[in-house]
JSON list of C-alpha atoms in Angstrom, two decimals:
[
{"chain": "A", "resi": 1, "resn": "MET", "atom": "CA", "xyz": [-39.76, 16.93, -11.16]},
{"chain": "A", "resi": 2, "resn": "PRO", "atom": "CA", "xyz": [-38.29, 18.70, -8.10]},
{"chain": "A", "resi": 3, "resn": "CYS", "atom": "CA", "xyz": [-35.98, 16.75, -5.86]},
{"chain": "A", "resi": 4, "resn": "ASP", "atom": "CA", "xyz": [-34.71, 17.12, -2.35]},
{"chain": "A", "resi": 5, "resn": "THR", "atom": "CA", "xyz": [-31.30, 18.77, -2.77]},
{"chain": "A", "resi": 6, "resn": "ALA", "atom": "CA", "xyz": [-30.74, 19.19, 0.96]},
{"chain": "A", "resi": 7, "resn": "HIS", "atom": "CA", "xyz": [-29.01, 15.78, 1.15]},
{"chain": "A", "resi": 8, "resn": "PRO", "atom": "CA", "xyz": [-25.71, 15.81, -0.78]},
{"chain": "A", "resi": 9, "resn": "ALA", "atom": "CA", "xyz": [-24.08, 12.63, -2.02]},
{"chain": "A", "resi": 10, "resn": "PRO", "atom": "CA", "xyz": [-22.27, 10.84, 0.82]},
{"chain": "A", "resi": 11, "resn": "LEU", "atom": "CA", "xyz": [-18.58, 11.45, 0.18]},
{"chain": "A", "resi": 12, "resn": "GLY", "atom": "CA", "xyz": [-17.43, 9.46, 3.20]},
{"chain": "A", "resi": 13, "resn": "THR", "atom": "CA", "xyz": [-18.10, 9.45, 6.90]},
{"chain": "A", "resi": 14, "resn": "ALA", "atom": "CA", "xyz": [-16.10, 9.05, 10.08]},
{"chain": "A", "resi": 15, "resn": "THR", "atom": "CA", "xyz": [-17.12, 5.37, 10.16]},
{"chain": "A", "resi": 16, "resn": "ALA", "atom": "CA", "xyz": [-16.21, 4.65, 6.52]},
{"chain": "A", "resi": 17, "resn": "LEU", "atom": "CA", "xyz": [-13.44, 2.16, 5.77]},
{"chain": "A", "resi": 18, "resn": "LEU", "atom": "CA", "xyz": [-10.10, 3.65, 4.87]},
{"chain": "A", "resi": 19, "resn": "PRO", "atom": "CA", "xyz": [-9.56, 3.80, 1.10]},
{"chain": "A", "resi": 20, "resn": "GLU", "atom": "CA", "xyz": [-6.62, 1.42, 1.26]},
{"chain": "A", "resi": 21, "resn": "ASP", "atom": "CA", "xyz": [-8.76, -1.25, 2.96]},
{"chain": "A", "resi": 22, "resn": "ILE", "atom": "CA", "xyz": [-11.38, -1.95, 0.29]},
{"chain": "A", "resi": 23, "resn": "PRO", "atom": "CA", "xyz": [-11.48, -0.37, -3.17]},
{"chain": "A", "resi": 24, "resn": "ARG", "atom": "CA", "xyz": [-14.92, 1.11, -3.78]},
{"chain": "A", "resi": 25, "resn": "ILE", "atom": "CA", "xyz": [-16.80, 3.18, -6.34]},
{"chain": "A", "resi": 26, "resn": "TYR", "atom": "CA", "xyz": [-19.42, 5.90, -6.08]},
{"chain": "A", "resi": 27, "resn": "VAL", "atom": "CA", "xyz": [-22.16, 5.10, -8.58]},
{"chain": "A", "resi": 28, "resn": "ALA", "atom": "CA", "xyz": [-24.52, 7.97, -9.41]},
{"chain": "A", "resi": 29, "resn": "CYS", "atom": "CA", "xyz": [-28.04, 7.91, -10.83]},
{"chain": "A", "resi": 30, "resn": "LEU", "atom": "CA", "xyz": [-27.84, 9.84, -14.12]},
{"chain": "A", "resi": 31, "resn": "ALA", "atom": "CA", "xyz": [-31.56, 10.68, -14.20]},
{"chain": "A", "resi": 32, "resn": "ALA", "atom": "CA", "xyz": [-31.20, 12.46, -10.87]},
{"chain": "A", "resi": 33, "resn": "TYR", "atom": "CA", "xyz": [-27.86, 14.03, -11.84]},
{"chain": "A", "resi": 34, "resn": "ASN", "atom": "CA", "xyz": [-29.29, 15.42, -15.10]},
{"chain": "A", "resi": 35, "resn": "ASN", "atom": "CA", "xyz": [-32.14, 16.98, -13.08]},
{"chain": "A", "resi": 36, "resn": "GLY", "atom": "CA", "xyz": [-29.85, 18.70, -10.60]},
{"chain": "A", "resi": 37, "resn": "CYS", "atom": "CA", "xyz": [-30.03, 16.09, -7.83]},
{"chain": "A", "resi": 38, "resn": "LEU", "atom": "CA", "xyz": [-27.19, 14.13, -6.35]},
{"chain": "A", "resi": 39, "resn": "HIS", "atom": "CA", "xyz": [-28.25, 10.55, -5.80]},
{"chain": "A", "resi": 40, "resn": "GLY", "atom": "CA", "xyz": [-25.91, 7.58, -5.64]},
{"chain": "A", "resi": 41, "resn": "ARG", "atom": "CA", "xyz": [-24.09, 5.14, -3.37]},
{"chain": "A", "resi": 42, "resn": "TRP", "atom": "CA", "xyz": [-20.59, 4.10, -2.39]},
{"chain": "A", "resi": 43, "resn": "ILE", "atom": "CA", "xyz": [-20.26, 0.42, -3.30]},
{"chain": "A", "resi": 44, "resn": "ASP", "atom": "CA", "xyz": [-17.40, -1.92, -2.39]},
{"chain": "A", "resi": 45, "resn": "ALA", "atom": "CA", "xyz": [-15.67, -3.48, -5.42]},
{"chain": "A", "resi": 46, "resn": "THR", "atom": "CA", "xyz": [-16.51, -7.08, -4.56]},
{"chain": "A", "resi": 47, "resn": "THR", "atom": "CA", "xyz": [-18.08, -8.97, -7.48]},
{"chain": "A", "resi": 48, "resn": "PRO", "atom": "CA", "xyz": [-19.80, -7.67, -10.62]},
{"chain": "A", "resi": 49, "resn": "ASP", "atom": "CA", "xyz": [-23.10, -9.28, -9.59]},
{"chain": "A", "resi": 50, "resn": "GLU", "atom": "CA", "xyz": [-23.03, -7.75, -6.09]},
{"chain": "A", "resi": 51, "resn": "ILE", "atom": "CA", "xyz": [-22.21, -4.32, -7.48]},
{"chain": "A", "resi": 52, "resn": "MET", "atom": "CA", "xyz": [-25.03, -4.55, -10.05]},
{"chain": "A", "resi": 53, "resn": "ALA", "atom": "CA", "xyz": [-27.52, -5.59, -7.36]},
{"chain": "A", "resi": 54, "resn": "LYS", "atom": "CA", "xyz": [-26.54, -2.53, -5.29]},
{"chain": "A", "resi": 55, "resn": "VAL", "atom": "CA", "xyz": [-26.77, -0.27, -8.34]},
{"chain": "A", "resi": 56, "resn": "ARG", "atom": "CA", "xyz": [-30.28, -1.58, -9.07]},
{"chain": "A", "resi": 57, "resn": "ALA", "atom": "CA", "xyz": [-31.29, -0.90, -5.46]},
{"chain": "A", "resi": 58, "resn": "MET", "atom": "CA", "xyz": [-29.82, 2.62, -5.68]},
{"chain": "A", "resi": 59, "resn": "LEU", "atom": "CA", "xyz": [-31.71, 3.30, -8.92]},
{"chain": "A", "resi": 60, "resn": "ALA", "atom": "CA", "xyz": [-34.94, 1.98, -7.38]},
{"chain": "A", "resi": 61, "resn": "ASP", "atom": "CA", "xyz": [-34.48, 4.52, -4.53]},
{"chain": "A", "resi": 62, "resn": "SER", "atom": "CA", "xyz": [-33.90, 7.38, -6.98]},
{"chain": "A", "resi": 63, "resn": "PRO", "atom": "CA", "xyz": [-35.95, 10.56, -6.45]},
{"chain": "A", "resi": 64, "resn": "LEU", "atom": "CA", "xyz": [-36.88, 10.23, -10.14]},
{"chain": "A", "resi": 65, "resn": "PRO", "atom": "CA", "xyz": [-39.11, 7.27, -10.96]},
{"chain": "A", "resi": 66, "resn": "GLY", "atom": "CA", "xyz": [-37.97, 4.81, -13.62]},
{"chain": "A", "resi": 67, "resn": "ALA", "atom": "CA", "xyz": [-34.28, 5.68, -13.34]},
{"chain": "A", "resi": 68, "resn": "GLU", "atom": "CA", "xyz": [-32.16, 3.27, -15.37]},
{"chain": "A", "resi": 69, "resn": "GLU", "atom": "CA", "xyz": [-28.84, 4.90, -16.21]},
{"chain": "A", "resi": 70, "resn": "TRP", "atom": "CA", "xyz": [-25.82, 5.18, -13.95]},
{"chain": "A", "resi": 71, "resn": "ALA", "atom": "CA", "xyz": [-22.17, 6.20, -14.05]},
{"chain": "A", "resi": 72, "resn": "ILE", "atom": "CA", "xyz": [-19.13, 5.88, -11.79]},
{"chain": "A", "resi": 73, "resn": "HIS", "atom": "CA", "xyz": [-18.57, 9.41, -10.48]},
{"chain": "A", "resi": 74, "resn": "ASP", "atom": "CA", "xyz": [-15.85, 8.69, -7.94]},
{"chain": "A", "resi": 75, "resn": "TYR", "atom": "CA", "xyz": [-13.67, 5.90, -6.57]},
{"chain": "A", "resi": 76, "resn": "GLU", "atom": "CA", "xyz": [-11.20, 5.34, -3.79]},
{"chain": "A", "resi": 77, "resn": "GLY", "atom": "CA", "xyz": [-8.83, 2.65, -2.61]},
{"chain": "A", "resi": 78, "resn": "PHE", "atom": "CA", "xyz": [-7.41, 2.10, -6.11]},
{"chain": "A", "resi": 79, "resn": "GLU", "atom": "CA", "xyz": [-4.01, 3.58, -5.13]},
{"chain": "A", "resi": 80, "resn": "GLY", "atom": "CA", "xyz": [-4.11, 6.24, -7.85]},
{"chain": "A", "resi": 81, "resn": "ALA", "atom": "CA", "xyz": [-5.17, 3.94, -10.71]},
{"chain": "A", "resi": 82, "resn": "SER", "atom": "CA", "xyz": [-7.70, 5.48, -13.12]},
{"chain": "A", "resi": 83, "resn": "LEU", "atom": "CA", "xyz": [-11.21, 4.22, -13.79]},
{"chain": "A", "resi": 84, "resn": "SER", "atom": "CA", "xyz": [-13.55, 5.38, -16.53]},
{"chain": "A", "resi": 85, "resn": "GLU", "atom": "CA", "xyz": [-17.01, 6.54, -15.47]},
{"chain": "A", "resi": 86, "resn": "TYR", "atom": "CA", "xyz": [-18.40, 3.79, -17.70]},
{"chain": "A", "resi": 87, "resn": "ALA", "atom": "CA", "xyz": [-15.94, 1.02, -16.75]},
{"chain": "A", "resi": 88, "resn": "SER", "atom": "CA", "xyz": [-17.58, -2.39, -16.62]},
{"chain": "A", "resi": 89, "resn": "PHE", "atom": "CA", "xyz": [-18.04, -3.89, -13.17]},
{"chain": "A", "resi": 90, "resn": "GLU", "atom": "CA", "xyz": [-15.83, -6.78, -14.33]},
{"chain": "A", "resi": 91, "resn": "THR", "atom": "CA", "xyz": [-13.04, -4.26, -14.96]},
{"chain": "A", "resi": 92, "resn": "VAL", "atom": "CA", "xyz": [-13.68, -2.57, -11.60]},
{"chain": "A", "resi": 93, "resn": "CYS", "atom": "CA", "xyz": [-13.48, -5.86, -9.70]},
{"chain": "A", "resi": 94, "resn": "THR", "atom": "CA", "xyz": [-10.46, -7.17, -11.62]},
{"chain": "A", "resi": 95, "resn": "LEU", "atom": "CA", "xyz": [-8.60, -3.90, -11.04]},
{"chain": "A", "resi": 96, "resn": "ALA", "atom": "CA", "xyz": [-9.61, -3.90, -7.35]},
{"chain": "A", "resi": 97, "resn": "GLU", "atom": "CA", "xyz": [-8.21, -7.42, -6.97]},
{"chain": "A", "resi": 98, "resn": "PHE", "atom": "CA", "xyz": [-5.01, -6.42, -8.80]},
{"chain": "A", "resi": 99, "resn": "ILE", "atom": "CA", "xyz": [-4.55, -3.33, -6.60]},
{"chain": "A", "resi": 100, "resn": "THR", "atom": "CA", "xyz": [-5.31, -5.31, -3.43]},
{"chain": "A", "resi": 101, "resn": "GLU", "atom": "CA", "xyz": [-2.59, -7.79, -4.37]},
{"chain": "A", "resi": 102, "resn": "HIS", "atom": "CA", "xyz": [0.02, -5.36, -5.74]},
{"chain": "A", "resi": 103, "resn": "GLY", "atom": "CA", "xyz": [-0.76, -2.08, -3.95]},
{"chain": "A", "resi": 104, "resn": "ARG", "atom": "CA", "xyz": [0.54, 1.31, -5.09]},
{"chain": "A", "resi": 105, "resn": "LEU", "atom": "CA", "xyz": [3.22, -0.30, -7.26]},
{"chain": "A", "resi": 106, "resn": "GLY", "atom": "CA", "xyz": [0.52, -2.26, -9.09]},
{"chain": "A", "resi": 107, "resn": "ALA", "atom": "CA", "xyz": [-1.41, 0.98, -9.71]},
{"chain": "A", "resi": 108, "resn": "LYS", "atom": "CA", "xyz": [1.72, 2.61, -11.14]},
{"chain": "A", "resi": 109, "resn": "VAL", "atom": "CA", "xyz": [2.41, -0.39, -13.39]},
{"chain": "A", "resi": 110, "resn": "TYR", "atom": "CA", "xyz": [-1.25, -0.33, -14.51]},
{"chain": "A", "resi": 111, "resn": "GLY", "atom": "CA", "xyz": [-0.93, 3.37, -15.38]},
{"chain": "A", "resi": 112, "resn": "TYR", "atom": "CA", "xyz": [2.43, 2.85, -17.10]},
{"chain": "A", "resi": 113, "resn": "TYR", "atom": "CA", "xyz": [0.87, 0.26, -19.41]},
{"chain": "A", "resi": 114, "resn": "GLY", "atom": "CA", "xyz": [-1.93, 2.63, -20.45]},
{"chain": "A", "resi": 115, "resn": "ASN", "atom": "CA", "xyz": [-4.49, 1.31, -17.95]},
{"chain": "A", "resi": 116, "resn": "ASP", "atom": "CA", "xyz": [-4.33, -2.11, -19.61]},
{"chain": "A", "resi": 117, "resn": "LEU", "atom": "CA", "xyz": [-4.59, -4.90, -17.03]},
{"chain": "A", "resi": 118, "resn": "ASP", "atom": "CA", "xyz": [-3.44, -7.58, -19.48]},
{"chain": "A", "resi": 119, "resn": "ALA", "atom": "CA", "xyz": [-0.18, -5.72, -20.05]},
{"chain": "A", "resi": 120, "resn": "ALA", "atom": "CA", "xyz": [0.19, -4.74, -16.38]},
{"chain": "A", "resi": 121, "resn": "GLU", "atom": "CA", "xyz": [-0.12, -8.35, -15.32]},
{"chain": "A", "resi": 122, "resn": "ALA", "atom": "CA", "xyz": [2.74, -9.50, -17.54]},
{"chain": "A", "resi": 123, "resn": "PRO", "atom": "CA", "xyz": [4.94, -11.79, -15.46]},
{"chain": "A", "resi": 124, "resn": "ALA", "atom": "CA", "xyz": [8.51, -11.11, -14.41]},
{"chain": "A", "resi": 125, "resn": "LEU", "atom": "CA", "xyz": [11.16, -13.16, -16.22]},
{"chain": "A", "resi": 126, "resn": "PHE", "atom": "CA", "xyz": [14.02, -14.66, -14.24]},
{"chain": "A", "resi": 127, "resn": "VAL", "atom": "CA", "xyz": [16.94, -16.40, -15.95]},
{"chain": "A", "resi": 128, "resn": "ILE", "atom": "CA", "xyz": [18.36, -19.26, -13.88]},
{"chain": "A", "resi": 129, "resn": "GLY", "atom": "CA", "xyz": [22.16, -19.33, -13.99]},
{"chain": "A", "resi": 130, "resn": "ARG", "atom": "CA", "xyz": [24.40, -22.39, -13.92]},
{"chain": "A", "resi": 131, "resn": "ASP", "atom": "CA", "xyz": [24.79, -21.82, -10.18]},
{"chain": "A", "resi": 132, "resn": "GLY", "atom": "CA", "xyz": [21.00, -22.11, -9.73]},
{"chain": "A", "resi": 133, "resn": "LYS", "atom": "CA", "xyz": [20.58, -18.43, -8.83]},
{"chain": "A", "resi": 134, "resn": "SER", "atom": "CA", "xyz": [17.87, -16.42, -10.53]},
{"chain": "A", "resi": 135, "resn": "GLN", "atom": "CA", "xyz": [18.37, -13.04, -12.17]},
{"chain": "A", "resi": 136, "resn": "LEU", "atom": "CA", "xyz": [15.56, -10.70, -13.20]},
{"chain": "A", "resi": 137, "resn": "VAL", "atom": "CA", "xyz": [15.89, -9.77, -16.89]},
{"chain": "A", "resi": 138, "resn": "ASN", "atom": "CA", "xyz": [14.10, -7.37, -19.21]},
{"chain": "A", "resi": 139, "resn": "TYR", "atom": "CA", "xyz": [12.04, -8.48, -22.17]},
{"chain": "A", "resi": 140, "resn": "ARG", "atom": "CA", "xyz": [9.68, -6.94, -24.65]},
{"chain": "A", "resi": 141, "resn": "MET", "atom": "CA", "xyz": [6.47, -8.15, -26.20]},
{"chain": "A", "resi": 142, "resn": "SER", "atom": "CA", "xyz": [6.17, -8.82, -29.92]},
{"chain": "A", "resi": 143, "resn": "GLY", "atom": "CA", "xyz": [2.59, -9.90, -30.49]},
{"chain": "A", "resi": 144, "resn": "ASP", "atom": "CA", "xyz": [2.08, -12.93, -28.25]},
{"chain": "A", "resi": 145, "resn": "TYR", "atom": "CA", "xyz": [5.83, -13.56, -27.89]},
{"chain": "A", "resi": 146, "resn": "TYR", "atom": "CA", "xyz": [8.30, -12.55, -25.19]},
{"chain": "A", "resi": 147, "resn": "VAL", "atom": "CA", "xyz": [11.57, -11.39, -26.73]},
{"chain": "A", "resi": 148, "resn": "VAL", "atom": "CA", "xyz": [14.72, -11.66, -24.58]},
{"chain": "A", "resi": 149, "resn": "ASP", "atom": "CA", "xyz": [17.98, -10.29, -25.94]},
{"chain": "A", "resi": 150, "resn": "ARG", "atom": "CA", "xyz": [20.18, -13.09, -24.60]},
{"chain": "A", "resi": 151, "resn": "LEU", "atom": "CA", "xyz": [20.43, -16.85, -24.68]},
{"chain": "A", "resi": 152, "resn": "PHE", "atom": "CA", "xyz": [19.65, -18.91, -21.63]},
{"chain": "A", "resi": 153, "resn": "ALA", "atom": "CA", "xyz": [19.18, -22.56, -20.76]},
{"chain": "A", "resi": 154, "resn": "ARG", "atom": "CA", "xyz": [16.59, -22.14, -18.01]},
{"chain": "A", "resi": 155, "resn": "ALA", "atom": "CA", "xyz": [14.21, -19.40, -16.91]},
{"chain": "A", "resi": 156, "resn": "GLU", "atom": "CA", "xyz": [11.02, -18.82, -14.95]},
{"chain": "A", "resi": 157, "resn": "LEU", "atom": "CA", "xyz": [8.04, -16.56, -15.55]},
{"chain": "A", "resi": 158, "resn": "ARG", "atom": "CA", "xyz": [6.67, -15.43, -12.17]},
{"chain": "A", "resi": 159, "resn": "LEU", "atom": "CA", "xyz": [3.37, -13.62, -11.62]},
{"chain": "A", "resi": 160, "resn": "GLY", "atom": "CA", "xyz": [2.09, -12.35, -8.28]},
{"chain": "A", "resi": 161, "resn": "GLU", "atom": "CA", "xyz": [3.61, -11.48, -4.95]},
{"chain": "A", "resi": 162, "resn": "LYS", "atom": "CA", "xyz": [1.75, -13.33, -2.24]},
{"chain": "A", "resi": 163, "resn": "ARG", "atom": "CA", "xyz": [0.75, -16.40, -4.25]},
{"chain": "A", "resi": 164, "resn": "GLN", "atom": "CA", "xyz": [3.16, -16.61, -7.17]},
{"chain": "A", "resi": 165, "resn": "ASP", "atom": "CA", "xyz": [2.32, -18.55, -10.30]},
{"chain": "A", "resi": 166, "resn": "VAL", "atom": "CA", "xyz": [5.54, -19.91, -11.81]},
{"chain": "A", "resi": 167, "resn": "VAL", "atom": "CA", "xyz": [6.12, -21.25, -15.32]},
{"chain": "A", "resi": 168, "resn": "LYS", "atom": "CA", "xyz": [9.47, -23.01, -15.83]},
{"chain": "A", "resi": 169, "resn": "ILE", "atom": "CA", "xyz": [11.18, -22.73, -19.21]},
{"chain": "A", "resi": 170, "resn": "ALA", "atom": "CA", "xyz": [14.02, -25.00, -20.35]},
{"chain": "A", "resi": 171, "resn": "ARG", "atom": "CA", "xyz": [15.94, -24.98, -23.61]},
{"chain": "A", "resi": 172, "resn": "ASN", "atom": "CA", "xyz": [17.21, -28.44, -24.44]},
{"chain": "A", "resi": 173, "resn": "ASP", "atom": "CA", "xyz": [18.68, -27.55, -27.82]},
{"chain": "A", "resi": 174, "resn": "LEU", "atom": "CA", "xyz": [21.74, -25.95, -26.14]},
{"chain": "A", "resi": 175, "resn": "GLY", "atom": "CA", "xyz": [23.04, -29.30, -25.01]},
{"chain": "A", "resi": 176, "resn": "SER", "atom": "CA", "xyz": [22.39, -28.70, -21.32]},
{"chain": "A", "resi": 177, "resn": "PRO", "atom": "CA", "xyz": [20.87, -31.45, -19.20]},
{"chain": "A", "resi": 178, "resn": "LYS", "atom": "CA", "xyz": [17.13, -31.35, -18.58]},
{"chain": "A", "resi": 179, "resn": "PRO", "atom": "CA", "xyz": [16.19, -29.54, -15.34]}
]
């Protein structure tokens, strides 16, 4: 079936949001793509349900009737983080939220940990000294355990920048008073 190839896929306009404002994906209709047509939409990475509703609307508007398959052909606003063309919308939205909170550094951490959000979101570990001051320390993962190569009486796991989640850790077997 011939399609109108005079209208290329919209790759951004003068009125589009800047990439660093809202992460978004370009979802393409594969039926059209496989027939030499570019048909798709830029969709903000909001919620999986909202993205799916917009993908369904895009597929319904396809120049090829009955289009069902789609793929992510482009993305922006993810600060250099990588997305697969078949990433789930849950992954897209979770990564968008992570990048929005942590910015370019978050994208680099995500890439460093092999594009694994669970590993990238590992909290920072701070040991609390006798003077009450905290010191960032390194640790490694061994299965579900954090391994720290030093003894400490108190520590905190901290996750997030703007709204930190904090887990306090105290060792009482060292004879120190409870915090």
